[in-house]
């Protein structure tokens, strides 16, 4: 009864920062509520009406007071704003070196893919003390990746990628909730984040054992296989001989489209180009590519992107930050 | 002249006995009768929404979905939300107290467009019928927020029907806003200058602007849902070329200002109650009036704070966070001015004042927890959890419902010519306050611990706080149901009220209780401030 927690476990690098704002605001609310309560009770008792035709004799207003109680709250909330924004920035901007994992949400389960291609359902193993970045998409409706112990949440949308990062600081098992209402079994779309010591995690990663879905091959290789199987390679050749633009060195570069606009070739652009090729025709090419909508699964798209990344460049640093932001 | 020397006798002819047939009610263009028609409609919806709330709380007594299936649970919270927000909170104060009081308080015979006023009640009820039809035919399971693409492509429930219901209710609200705006501009009595308007009128003025500018956007969003769902035109579903986030922007562009449609009239009621029961001018009248306008304007610029974790641009989120912080300031200014009004007042503890004190406590917490949600780094954690549920119930129930009930008690003698039973009413007010806190305070903790909203099934460690919450809900429902019974009783059997039982300076208290059909025997001429108690009681120095 007395080990009754008021906050969830702090298990990520920024959980403490979030809690500090919370504690401050709780204290501020308590003080304000106390002041208002005391004032109201005191005035109500002190100025209680004594006879039936008594009237109030208070002042009608004071510009000085109005200015004081406007300006002070403005400064207080602006302070809170800056504090909250700096923590938000930490949560939004992943550090330089992260382990990258992939997440697909669907009614009503979580599918994960480790960097080496190992897949899991409703369970995600991560190493302690290492920043992990998740690139996420949904197969159907909007879901939301929410781990209370990490103080992090990010919506997962169909048709685009969103990312989230965290660094777990404590080994253990933590709740993963879907926080965006997604239909009948929304409340059963729960999973587990399993934080392991780095050595254990490394062992687990190469073992076939605990994962619910057997390990598959390296996602980049799988992407290459699919690239050939879907006959992408007949048009997207090395050099400029194909019907389509070459994909070598594409990733991370700026492409000029037929209408003259420039786009950054990132995950979302590649995904769009596979599913809706007519939407973004590269300058100098004909709109001849068929859509692959319905022919490639979300996992397949991930693998294709991994392959195209492997033959491409790096996202520029500021673009990486901005694509976190978007 | 003190009005307390008046004898309590009803006038021979008044608006209630001016025609007693059903037809005289259903075809009335008297704003006071339409107010009572609205009161009937919104109280029926409040009861239905309340029954859903109780079922939700009972289901959440245990971590499993054992009372109802998750599918039914989803329908319960969806309809609880749709009914309570669109069919109770938004129309409750404007439709009933607003309709009754706006013309009387500005010294007019009726609203500017009496027939449009009646029309608005009819289309509101058409909305009610559509929503109830959606319920009877199997319910809706999208949440009151109708997020896409779930609502357009994946939900197998009566989305379009419920959406049309909301659409109709929205239209009723636009017409009410239009009527108030024109009435306040054009129909003030001689001498009723803008700064002699009671603060209740100022708050309705601000509210009407939001109703007229915001509601059409909700209507558009609902039509777009129907077009995608019914005709398969790709607007929101990315599989057919749409953008799922677009809907959230359209939806919250109205639905956040809608929060102010609910709370501003409530704040207006509190200003009137505080003035009357401390018998003095509201401290800083101009600042309270302008803070309503500031809230109405700033309120249109903060919708993006519902989308911090939606994948909205970080820079947009930062702008929305600043603006949201600023919209908290005018609310704080109001709180300070109300508290200052009590200073050296002549305070009595009649039931309406108890509700106003309850509003103080609950709205303070509701408002300050809003700052938690506006704070970017913190909202990432509490977004879509029970923290949010607790926060908006503190504002909506602790703020709006407390003020609505306070206002109903305050103006009940004027509306019906009869008093309510004071002792029972005080019990109800206290039960509501205690029950409310017991229900919703635990939900703040529950939310911070990480329990997401809209969960039929939850991890067992959250059970204790959920039990507390359900226990509180039983006390709260006693506080909410009790007035429905004694009001119904009082309408026929209550002690007769004098024209001004509270000794208030308000124009509405200077006519008979209940007022005659055209409100005043002769058009009043206003020559002073609305809260001039010294003059009224002949105590000018």
Short mmCIF file of C-alpha atoms in Angstrom, two decimals, chain B residues 42-432:
data_model
loop_
_atom_site.label_atom_id
_atom_site.label_comp_id
_atom_site.label_asym_id
_atom_site.label_seq_id
_atom_site.Cartn_x
_atom_site.Cartn_y
_atom_site.Cartn_z
CA UNK B 42 -29.96 19.69 -23.25
CA UNK B 43 -30.97 18.12 -19.94
CA UNK B 44 -32.22 15.03 -21.77
CA UNK B 45 -28.86 14.83 -23.57
CA UNK B 46 -27.00 15.46 -20.30
CA UNK B 47 -28.84 12.51 -18.78
CA UNK B 48 -28.01 10.19 -21.69
CA UNK B 49 -24.36 11.31 -21.71
CA UNK B 50 -24.25 10.83 -17.95
CA UNK B 51 -25.57 7.27 -18.18
CA UNK B 52 -22.76 6.50 -20.63
CA UNK B 53 -20.26 8.04 -18.22
CA UNK B 54 -21.48 5.78 -15.42
CA UNK B 55 -21.23 2.70 -17.64
CA UNK B 56 -17.67 3.70 -18.60
CA UNK B 57 -16.69 4.09 -14.94
CA UNK B 58 -18.28 0.74 -14.02
CA UNK B 59 -16.43 -1.05 -16.80
CA UNK B 60 -13.15 0.46 -15.60
CA UNK B 61 -13.59 -0.99 -12.08
CA UNK B 62 -11.63 -4.02 -13.26
CA UNK B 63 -8.65 -4.26 -15.61
CA UNK B 64 -10.45 -6.69 -17.92
CA UNK B 65 -13.28 -5.86 -20.28
CA UNK B 66 -15.89 -7.81 -18.33
CA UNK B 67 -18.94 -5.56 -18.06
CA UNK B 68 -19.00 -4.76 -21.77
CA UNK B 69 -16.87 -5.82 -24.73
CA UNK B 70 -14.18 -3.46 -26.04
CA UNK B 71 -16.41 -2.76 -29.06
CA UNK B 72 -19.24 -1.57 -26.82
CA UNK B 73 -16.82 0.32 -24.58
CA UNK B 74 -15.53 2.21 -27.63
CA UNK B 75 -19.09 3.14 -28.54
CA UNK B 76 -19.78 4.29 -24.98
CA UNK B 77 -16.92 6.75 -24.77
CA UNK B 78 -17.54 7.95 -28.32
CA UNK B 79 -21.17 8.78 -27.66
CA UNK B 80 -20.39 10.12 -24.20
CA UNK B 81 -18.02 12.58 -25.88
CA UNK B 82 -20.25 13.50 -28.82
CA UNK B 83 -23.33 14.00 -26.65
CA UNK B 84 -21.66 15.82 -23.78
CA UNK B 85 -19.64 18.18 -25.96
CA UNK B 86 -21.77 18.84 -29.02
CA UNK B 87 -25.23 18.33 -27.54
CA UNK B 88 -24.74 19.50 -23.98
CA UNK B 89 -21.72 21.68 -23.19
CA UNK B 90 -21.75 23.81 -26.35
CA UNK B 91 -25.50 24.60 -26.42
CA UNK B 92 -26.17 24.37 -22.66
CA UNK B 93 -25.44 27.91 -21.56
CA UNK B 94 -26.08 29.86 -24.79
CA UNK B 95 -29.25 27.90 -25.61
CA UNK B 96 -30.83 28.14 -22.18
CA UNK B 97 -29.50 30.95 -19.98
CA UNK B 98 -28.19 32.89 -22.96
CA UNK B 99 -31.48 32.75 -24.82
CA UNK B 100 -33.36 33.74 -21.69
CA UNK B 101 -31.07 36.50 -20.51
CA UNK B 102 -29.36 38.19 -23.46
CA UNK B 103 -32.45 40.21 -24.53
CA UNK B 104 -33.48 41.00 -20.94
CA UNK B 105 -30.01 42.04 -19.88
CA UNK B 106 -29.64 44.48 -22.77
CA UNK B 107 -33.17 45.76 -22.16
CA UNK B 108 -34.74 44.38 -25.36
CA UNK B 109 -38.10 42.74 -25.98
CA UNK B 110 -36.68 39.69 -27.71
CA UNK B 111 -33.70 38.56 -29.77
CA UNK B 112 -33.15 40.20 -33.14
CA UNK B 113 -34.46 37.19 -35.08
CA UNK B 114 -37.06 35.35 -32.96
CA UNK B 115 -38.07 32.93 -35.71
CA UNK B 116 -34.47 32.01 -36.48
CA UNK B 117 -34.14 31.36 -32.76
CA UNK B 118 -36.99 28.85 -32.87
CA UNK B 119 -35.54 27.39 -36.08
CA UNK B 120 -32.22 26.83 -34.31
CA UNK B 121 -33.99 24.76 -31.64
CA UNK B 122 -35.59 22.62 -34.33
CA UNK B 123 -32.38 21.90 -36.20
CA UNK B 124 -30.66 21.23 -32.90
CA UNK B 125 -33.29 18.57 -32.25
CA UNK B 126 -32.83 17.20 -35.75
CA UNK B 127 -29.19 16.78 -34.78
CA UNK B 128 -30.31 15.06 -31.58
CA UNK B 129 -32.48 12.67 -33.57
CA UNK B 130 -29.63 11.83 -35.97
CA UNK B 131 -27.24 11.22 -33.07
CA UNK B 132 -29.77 9.06 -31.24
CA UNK B 133 -30.45 7.18 -34.50
CA UNK B 134 -26.71 6.54 -34.86
CA UNK B 135 -26.80 5.22 -31.30
CA UNK B 136 -29.86 3.00 -31.76
CA UNK B 137 -28.64 1.59 -35.08
CA UNK B 138 -25.46 0.29 -33.47
CA UNK B 139 -23.47 3.28 -32.32
CA UNK B 140 -20.29 4.97 -33.46
CA UNK B 141 -16.79 3.92 -32.46
CA UNK B 142 -14.49 6.65 -33.74
CA UNK B 143 -14.15 8.72 -30.58
CA UNK B 144 -15.78 12.15 -30.64
CA UNK B 145 -12.68 13.33 -32.54
CA UNK B 146 -13.47 11.30 -35.71
CA UNK B 147 -9.76 10.91 -36.55
CA UNK B 148 -9.01 9.82 -40.10
CA UNK B 149 -8.35 7.45 -41.79
CA UNK B 150 -10.00 5.34 -39.07
CA UNK B 151 -13.31 7.18 -39.38
CA UNK B 152 -13.34 7.28 -43.17
CA UNK B 153 -12.04 3.86 -44.14
CA UNK B 154 -11.75 1.46 -41.22
CA UNK B 155 -14.67 2.02 -38.86
CA UNK B 156 -17.72 -0.20 -39.35
CA UNK B 157 -20.13 2.04 -37.50
CA UNK B 158 -22.58 4.85 -38.15
CA UNK B 159 -20.00 7.56 -38.73
CA UNK B 160 -21.92 9.55 -41.34
CA UNK B 161 -25.13 9.57 -39.31
CA UNK B 162 -23.39 10.79 -36.15
CA UNK B 163 -21.39 13.28 -38.21
CA UNK B 164 -24.59 14.70 -39.69
CA UNK B 165 -25.96 15.02 -36.16
CA UNK B 166 -22.91 17.05 -35.17
CA UNK B 167 -23.27 19.07 -38.38
CA UNK B 168 -26.87 19.98 -37.47
CA UNK B 169 -26.00 20.87 -33.89
CA UNK B 170 -23.28 23.09 -35.30
CA UNK B 171 -25.79 24.90 -37.48
CA UNK B 172 -28.03 25.55 -34.50
CA UNK B 173 -25.02 27.00 -32.72
CA UNK B 174 -24.17 29.33 -35.64
CA UNK B 175 -27.74 30.67 -35.65
CA UNK B 176 -27.68 31.27 -31.91
CA UNK B 177 -24.36 33.13 -32.21
CA UNK B 178 -25.67 35.24 -35.07
CA UNK B 179 -28.78 36.16 -33.11
CA UNK B 180 -26.79 37.18 -30.02
CA UNK B 181 -24.30 39.22 -32.00
CA UNK B 182 -26.97 41.24 -33.80
CA UNK B 183 -29.02 41.66 -30.63
CA UNK B 184 -26.07 42.95 -28.63
CA UNK B 185 -25.11 45.35 -31.41
CA UNK B 186 -28.51 46.65 -32.39
CA UNK B 187 -31.05 46.17 -29.62
CA UNK B 188 -29.56 47.65 -26.47
CA UNK B 189 -31.96 49.80 -24.46
CA UNK B 190 -31.50 53.59 -24.40
CA UNK B 191 -28.44 54.41 -22.31
CA UNK B 192 -27.09 50.85 -22.42
CA UNK B 193 -23.60 51.69 -23.65
CA UNK B 194 -21.00 48.97 -24.31
CA UNK B 195 -19.40 49.48 -20.91
CA UNK B 196 -22.72 49.36 -19.11
CA UNK B 197 -23.27 45.84 -20.42
CA UNK B 198 -23.17 43.14 -17.77
CA UNK B 199 -20.07 40.95 -18.08
CA UNK B 200 -22.31 38.02 -18.94
CA UNK B 201 -23.21 39.83 -22.16
CA UNK B 202 -19.55 40.50 -22.93
CA UNK B 203 -18.76 36.84 -22.59
CA UNK B 204 -21.64 35.91 -24.92
CA UNK B 205 -20.44 38.49 -27.40
CA UNK B 206 -17.00 36.86 -27.49
CA UNK B 207 -18.58 33.40 -27.66
CA UNK B 208 -20.82 34.34 -30.58
CA UNK B 209 -17.82 35.43 -32.63
CA UNK B 210 -16.23 32.01 -32.18
CA UNK B 211 -19.49 30.22 -32.99
CA UNK B 212 -19.90 32.09 -36.24
CA UNK B 213 -16.28 31.92 -37.41
CA UNK B 214 -15.32 28.47 -36.15
CA UNK B 215 -18.31 26.20 -36.56
CA UNK B 216 -18.36 26.26 -40.40
CA UNK B 217 -14.88 24.70 -40.37
CA UNK B 218 -16.18 21.74 -38.36
CA UNK B 219 -19.05 21.46 -40.82
CA UNK B 220 -16.58 21.33 -43.71
CA UNK B 221 -14.48 18.68 -41.98
CA UNK B 222 -17.56 16.52 -41.41
CA UNK B 223 -18.68 16.90 -45.02
CA UNK B 224 -15.20 15.88 -46.20
CA UNK B 225 -15.39 12.76 -44.02
CA UNK B 226 -18.75 11.89 -45.55
CA UNK B 227 -17.38 12.47 -49.05
CA UNK B 228 -14.40 10.19 -48.49
CA UNK B 229 -16.36 7.54 -46.61
CA UNK B 230 -19.38 7.56 -48.89
CA UNK B 231 -17.88 8.32 -52.30
CA UNK B 232 -14.31 7.12 -51.90
CA UNK B 233 -12.77 10.46 -52.83
CA UNK B 234 -9.23 10.50 -51.48
CA UNK B 235 -8.92 13.34 -48.98
CA UNK B 236 -7.58 11.87 -45.77
CA UNK B 237 -6.64 8.25 -46.49
CA UNK B 238 -3.09 8.03 -47.88
CA UNK B 239 -3.96 4.81 -49.72
CA UNK B 240 -6.16 6.83 -52.05
CA UNK B 241 -3.95 9.88 -52.11
CA UNK B 242 -5.14 11.74 -49.01
CA UNK B 243 -3.39 13.27 -46.02
CA UNK B 244 -4.37 11.81 -42.64
CA UNK B 245 -3.14 14.83 -40.67
CA UNK B 246 -5.21 17.33 -42.62
CA UNK B 247 -8.30 16.24 -40.76
CA UNK B 248 -6.75 16.89 -37.37
CA UNK B 249 -5.97 20.46 -38.36
CA UNK B 250 -9.50 21.08 -39.65
CA UNK B 251 -11.05 19.38 -36.65
CA UNK B 252 -9.09 21.24 -33.99
CA UNK B 253 -9.34 24.56 -35.78
CA UNK B 254 -12.93 24.49 -34.59
CA UNK B 255 -12.79 22.12 -31.67
CA UNK B 256 -10.20 24.00 -29.70
CA UNK B 257 -12.03 27.34 -29.95
CA UNK B 258 -15.14 25.30 -29.07
CA UNK B 259 -13.60 24.88 -25.62
CA UNK B 260 -13.94 28.64 -25.28
CA UNK B 261 -17.50 28.48 -26.61
CA UNK B 262 -18.16 26.35 -23.54
CA UNK B 263 -16.06 28.16 -20.93
CA UNK B 264 -16.61 31.84 -21.83
CA UNK B 265 -20.36 31.90 -21.04
CA UNK B 266 -19.53 29.96 -17.87
CA UNK B 267 -17.10 32.71 -16.90
CA UNK B 268 -19.83 35.25 -17.63
CA UNK B 269 -22.16 33.47 -15.20
CA UNK B 270 -19.46 33.46 -12.53
CA UNK B 271 -18.98 37.22 -12.95
CA UNK B 272 -22.72 37.81 -12.40
CA UNK B 273 -22.91 35.50 -9.40
CA UNK B 274 -19.83 36.98 -7.75
CA UNK B 275 -21.16 40.52 -8.22
CA UNK B 276 -24.62 39.72 -6.87
CA UNK B 277 -23.53 37.67 -3.85
CA UNK B 278 -20.78 40.05 -2.78
CA UNK B 279 -22.98 43.03 -3.63
CA UNK B 280 -20.41 45.05 -5.43
CA UNK B 281 -18.98 46.00 -8.78
CA UNK B 282 -16.75 43.37 -10.38
CA UNK B 283 -13.17 44.42 -9.70
CA UNK B 284 -11.55 45.60 -12.94
CA UNK B 285 -14.70 45.43 -15.11
CA UNK B 286 -12.88 46.48 -18.30
CA UNK B 287 -10.13 43.95 -17.83
CA UNK B 288 -12.61 41.12 -17.30
CA UNK B 289 -14.55 42.19 -20.39
CA UNK B 290 -11.47 42.49 -22.59
CA UNK B 291 -10.01 39.25 -21.32
CA UNK B 292 -13.06 37.50 -22.84
CA UNK B 293 -12.27 39.07 -26.19
CA UNK B 294 -8.57 38.20 -25.86
CA UNK B 295 -9.48 34.56 -25.18
CA UNK B 296 -11.82 34.48 -28.19
CA UNK B 297 -9.14 35.83 -30.54
CA UNK B 298 -6.10 33.97 -29.20
CA UNK B 299 -8.23 30.83 -28.97
CA UNK B 300 -8.23 30.58 -32.76
CA UNK B 301 -4.45 30.39 -32.92
CA UNK B 302 -3.68 27.48 -30.62
CA UNK B 303 -5.22 24.41 -32.25
CA UNK B 304 -1.84 22.89 -33.07
CA UNK B 305 -1.21 22.10 -29.39
CA UNK B 306 -3.29 18.98 -29.96
CA UNK B 307 -0.71 17.84 -32.53
CA UNK B 308 2.66 18.00 -30.77
CA UNK B 309 3.31 14.28 -31.29
CA UNK B 310 1.34 13.92 -34.52
CA UNK B 311 4.46 14.53 -36.68
CA UNK B 312 3.60 18.22 -37.05
CA UNK B 313 6.72 20.32 -37.72
CA UNK B 314 8.71 21.10 -34.58
CA UNK B 315 8.70 24.78 -35.47
CA UNK B 316 4.90 24.84 -35.77
CA UNK B 317 4.68 23.14 -32.38
CA UNK B 318 6.91 25.81 -30.85
CA UNK B 319 4.68 28.60 -32.17
CA UNK B 320 1.55 26.85 -30.95
CA UNK B 321 3.15 26.35 -27.54
CA UNK B 322 3.92 30.06 -27.10
CA UNK B 323 0.42 31.09 -28.13
CA UNK B 324 -1.13 28.50 -25.84
CA UNK B 325 0.89 29.82 -22.93
CA UNK B 326 -0.39 33.32 -23.70
CA UNK B 327 -4.04 32.27 -23.81
CA UNK B 328 -3.65 31.15 -20.19
CA UNK B 329 -2.99 34.73 -19.10
CA UNK B 330 -6.45 36.28 -19.68
CA UNK B 331 -8.01 33.39 -17.76
CA UNK B 332 -5.64 34.08 -14.88
CA UNK B 333 -6.56 37.79 -15.04
CA UNK B 334 -10.22 36.84 -14.62
CA UNK B 335 -9.46 34.63 -11.61
CA UNK B 336 -7.52 37.44 -9.90
CA UNK B 337 -10.29 39.98 -10.54
CA UNK B 338 -12.97 37.66 -9.17
CA UNK B 339 -10.95 37.01 -6.04
CA UNK B 340 -10.39 40.75 -5.65
CA UNK B 341 -14.15 41.35 -5.99
CA UNK B 342 -14.70 39.41 -2.77
CA UNK B 343 -12.43 41.85 -0.92
CA UNK B 344 -14.63 44.08 1.30
CA UNK B 345 -17.71 42.59 -0.29
CA UNK B 346 -20.96 41.72 1.44
CA UNK B 347 -20.80 38.01 0.89
CA UNK B 348 -23.64 35.52 1.28
CA UNK B 349 -23.50 31.77 0.80
CA UNK B 350 -26.59 31.03 -1.21
CA UNK B 351 -26.36 28.01 -3.51
CA UNK B 352 -25.26 29.90 -6.64
CA UNK B 353 -22.30 31.29 -4.68
CA UNK B 354 -21.36 27.79 -3.52
CA UNK B 355 -21.22 26.71 -7.15
CA UNK B 356 -19.10 29.77 -7.93
CA UNK B 357 -16.67 28.87 -5.14
CA UNK B 358 -16.56 25.32 -6.53
CA UNK B 359 -15.82 26.77 -9.95
CA UNK B 360 -12.93 28.76 -8.43
CA UNK B 361 -11.23 25.71 -7.02
CA UNK B 362 -11.82 23.42 -9.96
CA UNK B 363 -11.14 25.90 -12.71
CA UNK B 364 -7.88 26.95 -11.04
CA UNK B 365 -6.68 23.37 -11.23
CA UNK B 366 -8.17 22.87 -14.69
CA UNK B 367 -6.50 25.99 -16.01
CA UNK B 368 -3.11 25.37 -14.45
CA UNK B 369 -2.98 21.76 -15.66
CA UNK B 370 -3.57 23.25 -19.10
CA UNK B 371 -0.09 24.73 -18.79
CA UNK B 372 1.26 21.20 -18.25
CA UNK B 373 -0.28 20.19 -21.56
CA UNK B 374 0.94 23.31 -23.36
CA UNK B 375 4.54 22.62 -22.28
CA UNK B 376 6.14 20.83 -25.23
CA UNK B 377 8.55 18.44 -23.52
CA UNK B 378 6.00 17.44 -20.89
CA UNK B 379 3.05 17.02 -23.25
CA UNK B 380 4.93 14.34 -25.18
CA UNK B 381 4.45 12.14 -22.12
CA UNK B 382 0.95 13.15 -20.98
CA UNK B 383 -0.68 13.52 -24.40
CA UNK B 384 -3.54 11.02 -24.92
CA UNK B 385 -3.31 9.76 -21.34
CA UNK B 386 -5.71 10.10 -18.43
CA UNK B 387 -3.88 13.29 -17.48
CA UNK B 388 -5.58 14.97 -20.42
CA UNK B 389 -8.88 13.34 -19.54
CA UNK B 390 -8.62 14.76 -16.00
CA UNK B 391 -7.50 18.18 -17.28
CA UNK B 392 -10.38 18.73 -19.64
CA UNK B 393 -12.94 17.38 -17.21
CA UNK B 394 -11.68 19.89 -14.64
CA UNK B 395 -12.29 22.63 -17.20
CA UNK B 396 -15.48 21.25 -18.75
CA UNK B 397 -17.23 19.81 -15.70
CA UNK B 398 -15.44 21.73 -12.95
CA UNK B 399 -15.74 24.91 -14.97
CA UNK B 400 -18.69 24.77 -17.33
CA UNK B 401 -21.05 22.39 -15.53
CA UNK B 402 -20.47 24.03 -12.13
CA UNK B 403 -21.18 27.44 -13.64
CA UNK B 404 -24.19 26.17 -15.58
CA UNK B 405 -25.74 24.71 -12.44
CA UNK B 406 -24.78 27.81 -10.47
CA UNK B 407 -26.48 29.94 -13.14
CA UNK B 408 -29.56 27.73 -13.24
CA UNK B 409 -30.01 28.15 -9.48
CA UNK B 410 -29.27 31.85 -9.65
CA UNK B 411 -31.80 32.64 -12.40
CA UNK B 412 -34.30 29.88 -11.55
CA UNK B 413 -36.54 32.31 -9.59
CA UNK B 414 -36.56 34.63 -12.59
CA UNK B 415 -37.24 31.88 -15.11
CA UNK B 416 -40.01 30.15 -13.19
CA UNK B 417 -41.15 32.62 -10.54
CA UNK B 418 -40.37 30.01 -7.90
CA UNK B 419 -37.56 29.20 -5.49
CA UNK B 420 -35.73 25.90 -5.37
CA UNK B 421 -35.30 24.13 -2.01
CA UNK B 422 -32.19 25.83 -0.59
CA UNK B 423 -30.97 23.04 1.72
CA UNK B 424 -31.18 20.29 -0.90
CA UNK B 425 -29.50 22.59 -3.38
CA UNK B 426 -26.56 23.21 -1.06
CA UNK B 427 -26.20 19.47 -0.52
CA UNK B 428 -26.15 18.97 -4.29
CA UNK B 429 -23.51 21.67 -4.78
CA UNK B 430 -21.23 20.20 -2.13
CA UNK B 431 -21.77 16.62 -3.36
CA UNK B 432 -20.88 17.72 -6.89
#
